[in-house]
PDB file of C-alpha atoms in Angstrom:
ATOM      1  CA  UNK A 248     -46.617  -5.070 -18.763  1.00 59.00           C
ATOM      2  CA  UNK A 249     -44.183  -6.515 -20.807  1.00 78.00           C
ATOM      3  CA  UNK A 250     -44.974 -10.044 -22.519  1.00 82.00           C
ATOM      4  CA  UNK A 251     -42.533 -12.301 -20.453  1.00 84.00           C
ATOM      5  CA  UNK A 252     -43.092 -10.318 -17.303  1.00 84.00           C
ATOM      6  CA  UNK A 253     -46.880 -11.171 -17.936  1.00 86.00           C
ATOM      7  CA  UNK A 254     -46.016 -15.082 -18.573  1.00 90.00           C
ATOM      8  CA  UNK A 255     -43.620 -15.169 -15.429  1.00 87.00           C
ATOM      9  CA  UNK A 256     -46.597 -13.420 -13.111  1.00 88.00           C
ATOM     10  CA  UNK A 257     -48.850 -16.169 -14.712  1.00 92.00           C
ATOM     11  CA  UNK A 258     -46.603 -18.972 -14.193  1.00 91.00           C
ATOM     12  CA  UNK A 259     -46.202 -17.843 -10.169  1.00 89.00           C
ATOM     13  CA  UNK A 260     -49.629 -17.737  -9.690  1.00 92.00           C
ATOM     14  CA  UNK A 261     -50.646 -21.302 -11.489  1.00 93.00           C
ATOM     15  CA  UNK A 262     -47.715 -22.852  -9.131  1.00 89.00           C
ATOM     16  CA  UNK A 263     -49.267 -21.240  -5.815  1.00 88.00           C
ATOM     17  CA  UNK A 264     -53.070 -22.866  -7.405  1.00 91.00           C
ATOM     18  CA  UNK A 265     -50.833 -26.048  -7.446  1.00 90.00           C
ATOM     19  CA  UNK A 266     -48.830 -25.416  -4.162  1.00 86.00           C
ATOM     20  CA  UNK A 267     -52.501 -24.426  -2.462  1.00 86.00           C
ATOM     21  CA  UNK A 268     -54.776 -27.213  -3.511  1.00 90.00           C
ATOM     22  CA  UNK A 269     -53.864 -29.736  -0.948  1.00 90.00           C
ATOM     23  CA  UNK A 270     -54.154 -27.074   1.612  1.00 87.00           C
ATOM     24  CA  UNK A 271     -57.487 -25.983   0.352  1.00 87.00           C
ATOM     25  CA  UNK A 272     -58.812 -30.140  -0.036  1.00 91.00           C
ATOM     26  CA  UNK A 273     -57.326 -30.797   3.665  1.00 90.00           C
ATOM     27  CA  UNK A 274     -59.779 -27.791   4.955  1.00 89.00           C
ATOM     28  CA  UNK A 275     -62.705 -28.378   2.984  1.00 88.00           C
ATOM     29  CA  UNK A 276     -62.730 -31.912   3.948  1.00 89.00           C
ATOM     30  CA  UNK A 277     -61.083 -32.246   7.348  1.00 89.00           C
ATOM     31  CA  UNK A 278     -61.231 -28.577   9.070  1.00 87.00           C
ATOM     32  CA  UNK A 279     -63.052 -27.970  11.960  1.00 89.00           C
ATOM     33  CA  UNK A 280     -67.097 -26.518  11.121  1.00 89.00           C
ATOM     34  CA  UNK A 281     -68.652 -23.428  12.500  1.00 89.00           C
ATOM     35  CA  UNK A 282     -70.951 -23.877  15.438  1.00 89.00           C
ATOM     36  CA  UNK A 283     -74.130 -21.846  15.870  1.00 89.00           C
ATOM     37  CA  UNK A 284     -73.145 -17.823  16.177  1.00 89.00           C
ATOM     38  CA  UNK A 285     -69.623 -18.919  14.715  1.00 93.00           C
ATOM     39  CA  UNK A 286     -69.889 -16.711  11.410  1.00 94.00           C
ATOM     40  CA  UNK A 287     -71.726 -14.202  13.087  1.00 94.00           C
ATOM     41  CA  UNK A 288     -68.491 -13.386  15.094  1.00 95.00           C
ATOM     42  CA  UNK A 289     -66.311 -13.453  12.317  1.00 96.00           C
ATOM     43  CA  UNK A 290     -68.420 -11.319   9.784  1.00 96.00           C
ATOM     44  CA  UNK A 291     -68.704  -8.719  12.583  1.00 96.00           C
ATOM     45  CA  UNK A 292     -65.069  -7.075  11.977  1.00 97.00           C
ATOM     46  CA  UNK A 293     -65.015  -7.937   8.315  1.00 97.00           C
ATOM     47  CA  UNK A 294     -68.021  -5.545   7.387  1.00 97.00           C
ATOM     48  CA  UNK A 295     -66.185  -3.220  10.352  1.00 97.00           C
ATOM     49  CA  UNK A 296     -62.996  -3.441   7.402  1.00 98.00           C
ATOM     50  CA  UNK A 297     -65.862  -2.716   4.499  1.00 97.00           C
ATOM     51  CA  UNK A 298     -67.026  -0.062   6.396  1.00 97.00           C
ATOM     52  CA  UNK A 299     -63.662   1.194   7.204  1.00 97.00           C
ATOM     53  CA  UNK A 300     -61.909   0.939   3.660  1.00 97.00           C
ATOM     54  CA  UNK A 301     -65.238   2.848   2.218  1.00 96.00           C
ATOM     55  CA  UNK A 302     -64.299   5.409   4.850  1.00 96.00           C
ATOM     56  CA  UNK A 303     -60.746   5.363   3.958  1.00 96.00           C
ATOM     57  CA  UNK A 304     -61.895   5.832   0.195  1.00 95.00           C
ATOM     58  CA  UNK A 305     -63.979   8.827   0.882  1.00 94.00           C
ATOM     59  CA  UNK A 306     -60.853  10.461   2.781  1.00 91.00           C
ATOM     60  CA  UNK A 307     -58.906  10.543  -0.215  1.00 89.00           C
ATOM     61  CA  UNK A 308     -61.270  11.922  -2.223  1.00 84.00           C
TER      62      UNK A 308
ATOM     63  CA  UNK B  79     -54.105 -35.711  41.377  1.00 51.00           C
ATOM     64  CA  UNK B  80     -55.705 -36.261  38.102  1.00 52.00           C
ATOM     65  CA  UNK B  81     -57.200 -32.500  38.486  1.00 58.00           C
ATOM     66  CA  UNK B  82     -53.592 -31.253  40.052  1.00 58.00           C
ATOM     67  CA  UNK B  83     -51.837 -33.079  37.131  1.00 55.00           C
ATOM     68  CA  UNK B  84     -54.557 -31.516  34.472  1.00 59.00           C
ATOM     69  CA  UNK B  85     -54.508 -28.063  35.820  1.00 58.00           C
ATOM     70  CA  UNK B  86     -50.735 -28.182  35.473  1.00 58.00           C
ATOM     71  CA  UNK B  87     -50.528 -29.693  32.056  1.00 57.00           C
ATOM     72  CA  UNK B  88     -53.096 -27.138  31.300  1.00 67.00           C
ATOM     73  CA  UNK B  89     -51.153 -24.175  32.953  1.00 69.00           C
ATOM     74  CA  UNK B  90     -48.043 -25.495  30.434  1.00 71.00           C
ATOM     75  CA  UNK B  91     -50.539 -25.218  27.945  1.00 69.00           C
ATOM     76  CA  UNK B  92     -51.049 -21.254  28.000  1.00 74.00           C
ATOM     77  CA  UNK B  93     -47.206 -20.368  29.276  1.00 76.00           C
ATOM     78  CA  UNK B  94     -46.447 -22.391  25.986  1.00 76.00           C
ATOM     79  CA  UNK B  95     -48.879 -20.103  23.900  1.00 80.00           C
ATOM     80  CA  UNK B  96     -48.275 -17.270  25.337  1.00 86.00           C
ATOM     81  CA  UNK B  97     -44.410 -17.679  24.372  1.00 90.00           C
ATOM     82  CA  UNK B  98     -45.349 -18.400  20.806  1.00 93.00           C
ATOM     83  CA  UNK B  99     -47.539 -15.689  20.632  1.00 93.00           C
ATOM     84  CA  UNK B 100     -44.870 -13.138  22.062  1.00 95.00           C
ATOM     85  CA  UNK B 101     -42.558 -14.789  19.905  1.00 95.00           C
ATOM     86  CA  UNK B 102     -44.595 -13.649  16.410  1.00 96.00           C
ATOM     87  CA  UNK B 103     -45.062 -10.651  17.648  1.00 96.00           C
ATOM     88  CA  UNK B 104     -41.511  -9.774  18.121  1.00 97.00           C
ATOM     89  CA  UNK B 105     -40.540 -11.288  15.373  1.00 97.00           C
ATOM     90  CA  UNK B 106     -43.315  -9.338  13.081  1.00 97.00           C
ATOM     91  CA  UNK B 107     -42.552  -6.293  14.750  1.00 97.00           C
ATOM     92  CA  UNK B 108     -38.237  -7.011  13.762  1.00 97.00           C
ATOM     93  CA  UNK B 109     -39.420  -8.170  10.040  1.00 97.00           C
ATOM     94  CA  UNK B 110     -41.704  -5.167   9.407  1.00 97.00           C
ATOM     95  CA  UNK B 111     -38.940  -2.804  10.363  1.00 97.00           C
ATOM     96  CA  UNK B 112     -36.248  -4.467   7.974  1.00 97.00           C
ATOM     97  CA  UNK B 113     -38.736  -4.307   5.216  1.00 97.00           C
ATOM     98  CA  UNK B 114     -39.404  -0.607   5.436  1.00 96.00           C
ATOM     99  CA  UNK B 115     -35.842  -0.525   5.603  1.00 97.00           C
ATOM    100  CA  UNK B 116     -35.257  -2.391   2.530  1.00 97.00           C
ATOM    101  CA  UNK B 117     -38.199  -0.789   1.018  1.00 96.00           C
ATOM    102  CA  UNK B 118     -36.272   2.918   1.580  1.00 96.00           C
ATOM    103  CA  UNK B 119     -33.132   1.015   0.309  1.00 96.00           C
ATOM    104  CA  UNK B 120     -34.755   0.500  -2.924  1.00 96.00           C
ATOM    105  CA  UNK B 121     -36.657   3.869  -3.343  1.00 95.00           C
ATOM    106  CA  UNK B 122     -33.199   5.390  -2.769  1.00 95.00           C
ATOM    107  CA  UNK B 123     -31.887   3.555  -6.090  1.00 95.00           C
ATOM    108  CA  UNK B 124     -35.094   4.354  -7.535  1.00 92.00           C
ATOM    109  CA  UNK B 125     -35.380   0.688  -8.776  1.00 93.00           C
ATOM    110  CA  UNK B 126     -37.920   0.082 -11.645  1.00 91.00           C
ATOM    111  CA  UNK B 127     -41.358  -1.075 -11.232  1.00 87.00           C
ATOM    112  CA  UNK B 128     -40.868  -4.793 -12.270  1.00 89.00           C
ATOM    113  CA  UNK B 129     -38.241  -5.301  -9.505  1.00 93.00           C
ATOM    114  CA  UNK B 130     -41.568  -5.555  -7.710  1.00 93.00           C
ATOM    115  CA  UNK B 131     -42.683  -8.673  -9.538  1.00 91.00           C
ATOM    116  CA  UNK B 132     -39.376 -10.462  -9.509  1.00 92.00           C
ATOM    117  CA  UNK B 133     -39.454  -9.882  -5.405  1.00 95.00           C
ATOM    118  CA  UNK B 134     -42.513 -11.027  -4.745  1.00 94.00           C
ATOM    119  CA  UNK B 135     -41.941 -14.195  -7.187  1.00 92.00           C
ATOM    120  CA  UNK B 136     -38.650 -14.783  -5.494  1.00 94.00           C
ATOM    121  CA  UNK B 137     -39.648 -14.306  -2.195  1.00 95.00           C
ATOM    122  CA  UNK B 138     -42.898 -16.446  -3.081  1.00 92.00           C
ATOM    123  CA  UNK B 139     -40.084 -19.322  -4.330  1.00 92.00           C
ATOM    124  CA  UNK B 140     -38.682 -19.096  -0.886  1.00 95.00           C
ATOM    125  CA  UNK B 141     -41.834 -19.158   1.479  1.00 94.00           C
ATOM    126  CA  UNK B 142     -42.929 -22.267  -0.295  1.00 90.00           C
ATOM    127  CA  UNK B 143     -39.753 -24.332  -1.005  1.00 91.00           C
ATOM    128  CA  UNK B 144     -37.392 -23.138   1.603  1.00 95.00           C
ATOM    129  CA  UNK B 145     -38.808 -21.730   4.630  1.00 95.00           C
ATOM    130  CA  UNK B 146     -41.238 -24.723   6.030  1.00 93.00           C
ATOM    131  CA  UNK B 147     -37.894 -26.969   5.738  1.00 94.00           C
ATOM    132  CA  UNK B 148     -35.735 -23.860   7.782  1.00 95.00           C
ATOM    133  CA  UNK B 149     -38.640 -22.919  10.174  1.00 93.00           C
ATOM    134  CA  UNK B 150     -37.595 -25.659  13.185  1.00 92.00           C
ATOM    135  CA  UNK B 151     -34.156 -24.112  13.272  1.00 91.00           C
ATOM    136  CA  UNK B 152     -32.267 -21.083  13.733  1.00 91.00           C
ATOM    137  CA  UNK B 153     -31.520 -20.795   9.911  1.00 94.00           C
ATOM    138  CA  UNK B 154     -35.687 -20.328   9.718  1.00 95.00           C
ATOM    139  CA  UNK B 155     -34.829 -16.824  11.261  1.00 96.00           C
ATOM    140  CA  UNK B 156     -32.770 -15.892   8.591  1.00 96.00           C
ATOM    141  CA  UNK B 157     -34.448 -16.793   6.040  1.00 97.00           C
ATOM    142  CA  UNK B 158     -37.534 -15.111   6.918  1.00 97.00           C
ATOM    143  CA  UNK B 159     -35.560 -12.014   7.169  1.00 97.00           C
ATOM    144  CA  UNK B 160     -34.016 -12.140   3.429  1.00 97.00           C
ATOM    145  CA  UNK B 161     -37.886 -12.948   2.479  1.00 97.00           C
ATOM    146  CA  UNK B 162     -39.363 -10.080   4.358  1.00 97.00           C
ATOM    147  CA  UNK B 163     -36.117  -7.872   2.824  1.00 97.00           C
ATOM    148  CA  UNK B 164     -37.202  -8.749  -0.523  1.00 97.00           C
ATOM    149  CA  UNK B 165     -40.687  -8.370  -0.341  1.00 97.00           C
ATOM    150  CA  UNK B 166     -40.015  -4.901   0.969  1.00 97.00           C
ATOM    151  CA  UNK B 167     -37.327  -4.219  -1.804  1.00 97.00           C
ATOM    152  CA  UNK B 168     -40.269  -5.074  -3.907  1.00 96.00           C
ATOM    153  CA  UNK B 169     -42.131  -2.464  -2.524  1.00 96.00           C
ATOM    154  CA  UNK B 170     -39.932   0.411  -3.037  1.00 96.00           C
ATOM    155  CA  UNK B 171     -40.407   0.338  -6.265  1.00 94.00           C
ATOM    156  CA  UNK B 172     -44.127   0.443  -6.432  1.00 95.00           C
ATOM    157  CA  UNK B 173     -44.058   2.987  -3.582  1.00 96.00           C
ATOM    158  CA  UNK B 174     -41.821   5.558  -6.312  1.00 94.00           C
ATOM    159  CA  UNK B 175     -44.875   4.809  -8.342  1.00 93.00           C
ATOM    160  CA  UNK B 176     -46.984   5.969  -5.825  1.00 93.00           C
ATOM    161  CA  UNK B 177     -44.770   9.359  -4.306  1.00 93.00           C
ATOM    162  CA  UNK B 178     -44.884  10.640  -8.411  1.00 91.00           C
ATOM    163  CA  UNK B 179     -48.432  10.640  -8.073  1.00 88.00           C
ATOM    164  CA  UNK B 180     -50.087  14.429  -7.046  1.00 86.00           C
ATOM    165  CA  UNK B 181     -51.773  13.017  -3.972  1.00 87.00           C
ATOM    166  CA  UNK B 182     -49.139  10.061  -3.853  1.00 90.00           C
ATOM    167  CA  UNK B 183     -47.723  10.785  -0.609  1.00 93.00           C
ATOM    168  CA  UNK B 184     -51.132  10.976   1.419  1.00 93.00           C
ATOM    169  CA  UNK B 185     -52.192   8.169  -0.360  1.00 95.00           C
ATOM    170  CA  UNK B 186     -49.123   5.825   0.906  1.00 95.00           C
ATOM    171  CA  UNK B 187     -49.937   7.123   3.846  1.00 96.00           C
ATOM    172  CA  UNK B 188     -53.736   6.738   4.323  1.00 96.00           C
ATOM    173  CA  UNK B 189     -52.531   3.204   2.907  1.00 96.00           C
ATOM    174  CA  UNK B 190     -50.211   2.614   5.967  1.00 96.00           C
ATOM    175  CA  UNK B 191     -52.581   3.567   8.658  1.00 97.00           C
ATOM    176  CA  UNK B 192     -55.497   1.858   7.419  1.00 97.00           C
ATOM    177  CA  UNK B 193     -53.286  -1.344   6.877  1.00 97.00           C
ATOM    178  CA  UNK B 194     -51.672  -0.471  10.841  1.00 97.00           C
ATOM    179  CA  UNK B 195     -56.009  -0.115  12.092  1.00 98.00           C
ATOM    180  CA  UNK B 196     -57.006  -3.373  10.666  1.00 98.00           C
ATOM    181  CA  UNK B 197     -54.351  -5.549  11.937  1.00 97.00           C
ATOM    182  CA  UNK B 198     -54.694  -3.954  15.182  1.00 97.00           C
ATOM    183  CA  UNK B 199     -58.326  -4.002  15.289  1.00 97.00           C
ATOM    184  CA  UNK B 200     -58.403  -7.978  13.843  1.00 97.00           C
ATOM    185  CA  UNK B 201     -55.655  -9.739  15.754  1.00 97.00           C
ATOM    186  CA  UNK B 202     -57.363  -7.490  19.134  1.00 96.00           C
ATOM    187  CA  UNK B 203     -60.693  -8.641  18.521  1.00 97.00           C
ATOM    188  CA  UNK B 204     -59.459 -12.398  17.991  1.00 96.00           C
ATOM    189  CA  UNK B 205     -57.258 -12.595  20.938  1.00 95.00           C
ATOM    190  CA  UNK B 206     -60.561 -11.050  22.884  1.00 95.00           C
ATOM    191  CA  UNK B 207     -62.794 -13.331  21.497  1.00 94.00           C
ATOM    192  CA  UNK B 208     -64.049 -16.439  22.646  1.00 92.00           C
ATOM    193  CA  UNK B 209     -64.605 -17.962  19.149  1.00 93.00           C
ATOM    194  CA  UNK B 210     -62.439 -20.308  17.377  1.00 94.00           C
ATOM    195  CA  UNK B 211     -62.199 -18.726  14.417  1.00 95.00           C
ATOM    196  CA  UNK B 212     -60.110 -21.831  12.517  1.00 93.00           C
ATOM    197  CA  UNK B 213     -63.299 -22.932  11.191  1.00 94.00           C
ATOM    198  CA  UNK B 214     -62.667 -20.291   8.101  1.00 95.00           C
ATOM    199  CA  UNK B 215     -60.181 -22.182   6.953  1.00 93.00           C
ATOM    200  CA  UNK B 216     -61.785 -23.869   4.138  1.00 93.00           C
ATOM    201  CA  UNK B 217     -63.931 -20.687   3.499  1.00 93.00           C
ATOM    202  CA  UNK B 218     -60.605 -18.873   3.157  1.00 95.00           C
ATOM    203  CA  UNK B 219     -58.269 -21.204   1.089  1.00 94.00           C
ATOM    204  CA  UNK B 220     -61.671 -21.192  -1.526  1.00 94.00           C
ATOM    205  CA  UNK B 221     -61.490 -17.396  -1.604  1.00 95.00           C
ATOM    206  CA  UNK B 222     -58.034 -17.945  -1.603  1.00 94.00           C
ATOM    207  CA  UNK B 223     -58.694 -20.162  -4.845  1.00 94.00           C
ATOM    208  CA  UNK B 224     -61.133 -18.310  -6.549  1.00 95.00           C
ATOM    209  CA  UNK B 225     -58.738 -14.582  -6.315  1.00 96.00           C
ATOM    210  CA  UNK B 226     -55.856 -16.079  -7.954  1.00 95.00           C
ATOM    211  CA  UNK B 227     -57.713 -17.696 -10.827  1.00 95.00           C
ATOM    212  CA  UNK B 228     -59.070 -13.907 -11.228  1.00 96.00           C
ATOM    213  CA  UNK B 229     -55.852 -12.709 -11.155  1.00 95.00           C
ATOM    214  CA  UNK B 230     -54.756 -15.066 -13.623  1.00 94.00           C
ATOM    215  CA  UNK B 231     -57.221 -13.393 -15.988  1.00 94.00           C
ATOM    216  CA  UNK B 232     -56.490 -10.062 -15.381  1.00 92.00           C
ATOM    217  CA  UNK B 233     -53.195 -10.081 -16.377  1.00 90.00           C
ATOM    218  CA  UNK B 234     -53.831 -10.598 -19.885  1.00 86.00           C
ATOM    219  CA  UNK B 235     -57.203  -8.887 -19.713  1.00 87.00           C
ATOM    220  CA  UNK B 236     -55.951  -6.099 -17.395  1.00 84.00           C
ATOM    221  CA  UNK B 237     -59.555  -4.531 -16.287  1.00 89.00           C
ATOM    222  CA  UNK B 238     -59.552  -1.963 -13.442  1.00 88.00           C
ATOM    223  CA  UNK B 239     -62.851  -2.768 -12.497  1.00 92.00           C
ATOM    224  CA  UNK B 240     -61.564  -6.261 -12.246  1.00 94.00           C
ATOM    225  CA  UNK B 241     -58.462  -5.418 -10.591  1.00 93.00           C
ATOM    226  CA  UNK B 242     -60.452  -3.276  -7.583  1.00 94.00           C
ATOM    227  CA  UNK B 243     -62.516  -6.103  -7.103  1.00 96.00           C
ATOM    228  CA  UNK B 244     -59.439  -8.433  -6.636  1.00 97.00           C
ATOM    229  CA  UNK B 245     -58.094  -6.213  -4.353  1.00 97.00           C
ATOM    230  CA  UNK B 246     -61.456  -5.846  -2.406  1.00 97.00           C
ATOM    231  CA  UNK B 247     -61.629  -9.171  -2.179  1.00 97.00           C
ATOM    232  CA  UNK B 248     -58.075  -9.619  -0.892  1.00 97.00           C
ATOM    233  CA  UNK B 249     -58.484  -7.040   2.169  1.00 98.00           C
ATOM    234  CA  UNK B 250     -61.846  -9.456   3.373  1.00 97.00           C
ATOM    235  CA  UNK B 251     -59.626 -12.181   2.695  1.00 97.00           C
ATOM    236  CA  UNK B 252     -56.301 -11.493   4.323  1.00 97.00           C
ATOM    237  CA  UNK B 253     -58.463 -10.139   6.916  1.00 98.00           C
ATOM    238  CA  UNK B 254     -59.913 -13.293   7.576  1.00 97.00           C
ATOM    239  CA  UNK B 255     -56.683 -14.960   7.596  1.00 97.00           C
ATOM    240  CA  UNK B 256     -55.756 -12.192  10.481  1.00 97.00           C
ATOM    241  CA  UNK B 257     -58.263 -13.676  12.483  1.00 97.00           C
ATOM    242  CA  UNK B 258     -57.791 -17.516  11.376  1.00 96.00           C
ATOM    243  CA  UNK B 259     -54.079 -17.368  11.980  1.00 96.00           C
ATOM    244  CA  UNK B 260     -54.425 -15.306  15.372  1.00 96.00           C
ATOM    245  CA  UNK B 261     -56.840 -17.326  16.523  1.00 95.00           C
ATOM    246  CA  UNK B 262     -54.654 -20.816  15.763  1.00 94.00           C
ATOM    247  CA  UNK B 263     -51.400 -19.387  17.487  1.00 94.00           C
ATOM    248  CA  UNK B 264     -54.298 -18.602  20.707  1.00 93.00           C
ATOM    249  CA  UNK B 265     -55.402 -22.368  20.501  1.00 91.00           C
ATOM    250  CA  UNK B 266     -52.252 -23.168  20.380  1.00 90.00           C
ATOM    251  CA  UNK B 267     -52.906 -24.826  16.947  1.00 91.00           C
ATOM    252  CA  UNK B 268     -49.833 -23.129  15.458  1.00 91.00           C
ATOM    253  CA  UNK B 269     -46.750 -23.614  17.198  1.00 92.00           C
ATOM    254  CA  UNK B 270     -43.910 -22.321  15.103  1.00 95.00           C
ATOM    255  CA  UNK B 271     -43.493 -18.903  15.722  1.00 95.00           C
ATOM    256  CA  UNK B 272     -41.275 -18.416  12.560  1.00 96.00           C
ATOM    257  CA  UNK B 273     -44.171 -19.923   9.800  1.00 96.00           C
ATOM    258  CA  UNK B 274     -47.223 -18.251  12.406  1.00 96.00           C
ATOM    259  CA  UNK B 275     -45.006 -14.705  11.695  1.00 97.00           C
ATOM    260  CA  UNK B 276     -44.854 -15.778   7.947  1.00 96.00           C
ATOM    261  CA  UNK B 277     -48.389 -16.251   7.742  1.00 96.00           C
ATOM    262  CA  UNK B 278     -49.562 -12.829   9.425  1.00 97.00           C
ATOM    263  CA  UNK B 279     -47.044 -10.567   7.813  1.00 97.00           C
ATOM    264  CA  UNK B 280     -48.507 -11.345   4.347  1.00 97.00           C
ATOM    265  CA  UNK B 281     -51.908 -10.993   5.185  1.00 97.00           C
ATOM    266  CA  UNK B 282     -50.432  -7.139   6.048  1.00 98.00           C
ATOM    267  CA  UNK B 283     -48.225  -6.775   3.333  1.00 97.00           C
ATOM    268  CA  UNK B 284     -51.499  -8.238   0.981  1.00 97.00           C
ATOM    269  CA  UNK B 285     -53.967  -5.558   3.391  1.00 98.00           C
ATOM    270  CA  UNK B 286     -51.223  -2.694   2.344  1.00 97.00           C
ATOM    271  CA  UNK B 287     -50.418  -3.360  -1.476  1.00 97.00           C
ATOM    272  CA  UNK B 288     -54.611  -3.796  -1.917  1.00 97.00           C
ATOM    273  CA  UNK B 289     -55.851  -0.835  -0.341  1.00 97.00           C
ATOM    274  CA  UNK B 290     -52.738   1.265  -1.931  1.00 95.00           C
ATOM    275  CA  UNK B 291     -54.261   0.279  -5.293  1.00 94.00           C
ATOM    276  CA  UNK B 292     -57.667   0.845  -4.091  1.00 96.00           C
ATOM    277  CA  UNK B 293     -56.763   3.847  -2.341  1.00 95.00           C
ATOM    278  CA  UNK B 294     -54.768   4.438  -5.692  1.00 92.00           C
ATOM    279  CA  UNK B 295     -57.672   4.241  -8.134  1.00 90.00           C
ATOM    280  CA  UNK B 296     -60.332   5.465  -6.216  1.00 90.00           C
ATOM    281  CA  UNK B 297     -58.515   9.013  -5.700  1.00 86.00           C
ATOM    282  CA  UNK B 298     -58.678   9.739  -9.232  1.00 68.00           C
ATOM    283  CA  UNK B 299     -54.553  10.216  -9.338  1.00 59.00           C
TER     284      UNK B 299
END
């Protein structure tokens, strides 16, 4: 990658860290908390998308 | 009356979601299709690779600055078109990239049809579900966090290990944001269906460029 396409990528992603910070305080300090068998629900279909990108992986291999 | 008046407040409630949730889907469905458009638009002129970059930081620009102050109004629909249309313009030129590869073409399209079995299988299972799932928020704007000050390093380190693991960590995290962002529209949480559209069609867009890398490095192309 050229030198001034690598500064402009950088320069995009340090102004979405600045754009996302007060979204990211707002949640950490005011968002709603999981409730007993909360994260067990939601890591359910995430390692279903491990499990399926691995799968995914092997088919193009 | 207080339980008549509840019931129908309540009744309002769900018509209300329902609307906003047909709404994102319509709309998701309409902005998909003009970016696959756009995206065979700029495959035809066999644009370079760094028209990529400039999309997705103009389109980026847009989503932040413009689009939040044009979502309460008809204009909001436009604009999330010309976003969409760029981000898809974008990806013309990395899908060239991908077609000159030997196994490009299955690649692209193992790509799609993963992308098309997660969102499916994520935005089904959250609608189903009886969990609330907007308690990942602050899990997910961390993640969120921690990927682009990764990214940030990779691009003047450029490691493939580094970049696989930034796109692994991506798919868990745009697939979280699948189920956080269905999951507000259900509560009714998220009423706009122009920014709850915005929100979901990155997390695909995100899902697809990802596993098209992963899918991309890990076939040995």
């Amino acid at each position: 990658m050229e030198l001034f396409l690598k500064i402009a990528a950088a320069a995009a992603i340090i102004m979405l860290l600045f754009y996302m910070w007060p979204a990211f305080r707002t949640w950490q300090e005011n968002g709603p908390k999981a409730e007993k068998g909360d994260w067990q629900a939601a890591l359910l279909p995430l390692a279903a998308v491990v499990g399926f990108v691995v799968f995914l992986i092997l088919m193009v291999r | 009356m207080a339980n008549h008046y509840s019931v129908a407040q309540s009744a309002q409630g769900v018509l209300e979601t329902n609307k906003v949730l047909k709404n994102t889907y319509l709309l998701l469905a309409a902005t998909l299709g003009f970016s696959a458009v756009t995206a065979m638009l700029s495959m035809a002129l066999a644009m370079p690779s760094w028209v990529y970059l400039v999309s997705v930081i103009g389109a980026m620009v847009l989503g932040i600055f413009v689009l939040p102050r044009t979502a309460q109004s008809a204009a909001g629909v436009g604009m999330i078109f010309l976003i969409t249309g760029m981000l898809g313009f974008g990806l013309g030129s990395i899908l060239s990239m991908y077609l000159a590869l030997p196994n490009g073409p299955g690649i692209i399209a193992t790509a799609f049809g993963g992308t098309a079995v997660i969102f499916l299988g994520l935005s089904g299972y959250a609608l189903m579900s009886k969990t609330d799932f907007s308690f990942m928020g602050g899990f997910l704007f961390a993640g969120m966090m921690v990927v682009f000050v990764a990214m940030l390093a990779n691009i003047f380190f450029s490691m493939p290990a580094l970049s696989l693991a930034i796109s692994g960590a991506i798919i868990m995290l745009m697939s979280g944001f699948i189920l956080f962002d269905t999951s507000r529209i259900k509560s009714g949480a998220e009423t706009n269906y122009i920014m709850a559209t915005y929100g979901i069609y990155l997390s695909i867009f995100n899902i697809f460029i990802s596993l098209l890398q992963i899918l991309g490095i890990m076939s040995d192309d």
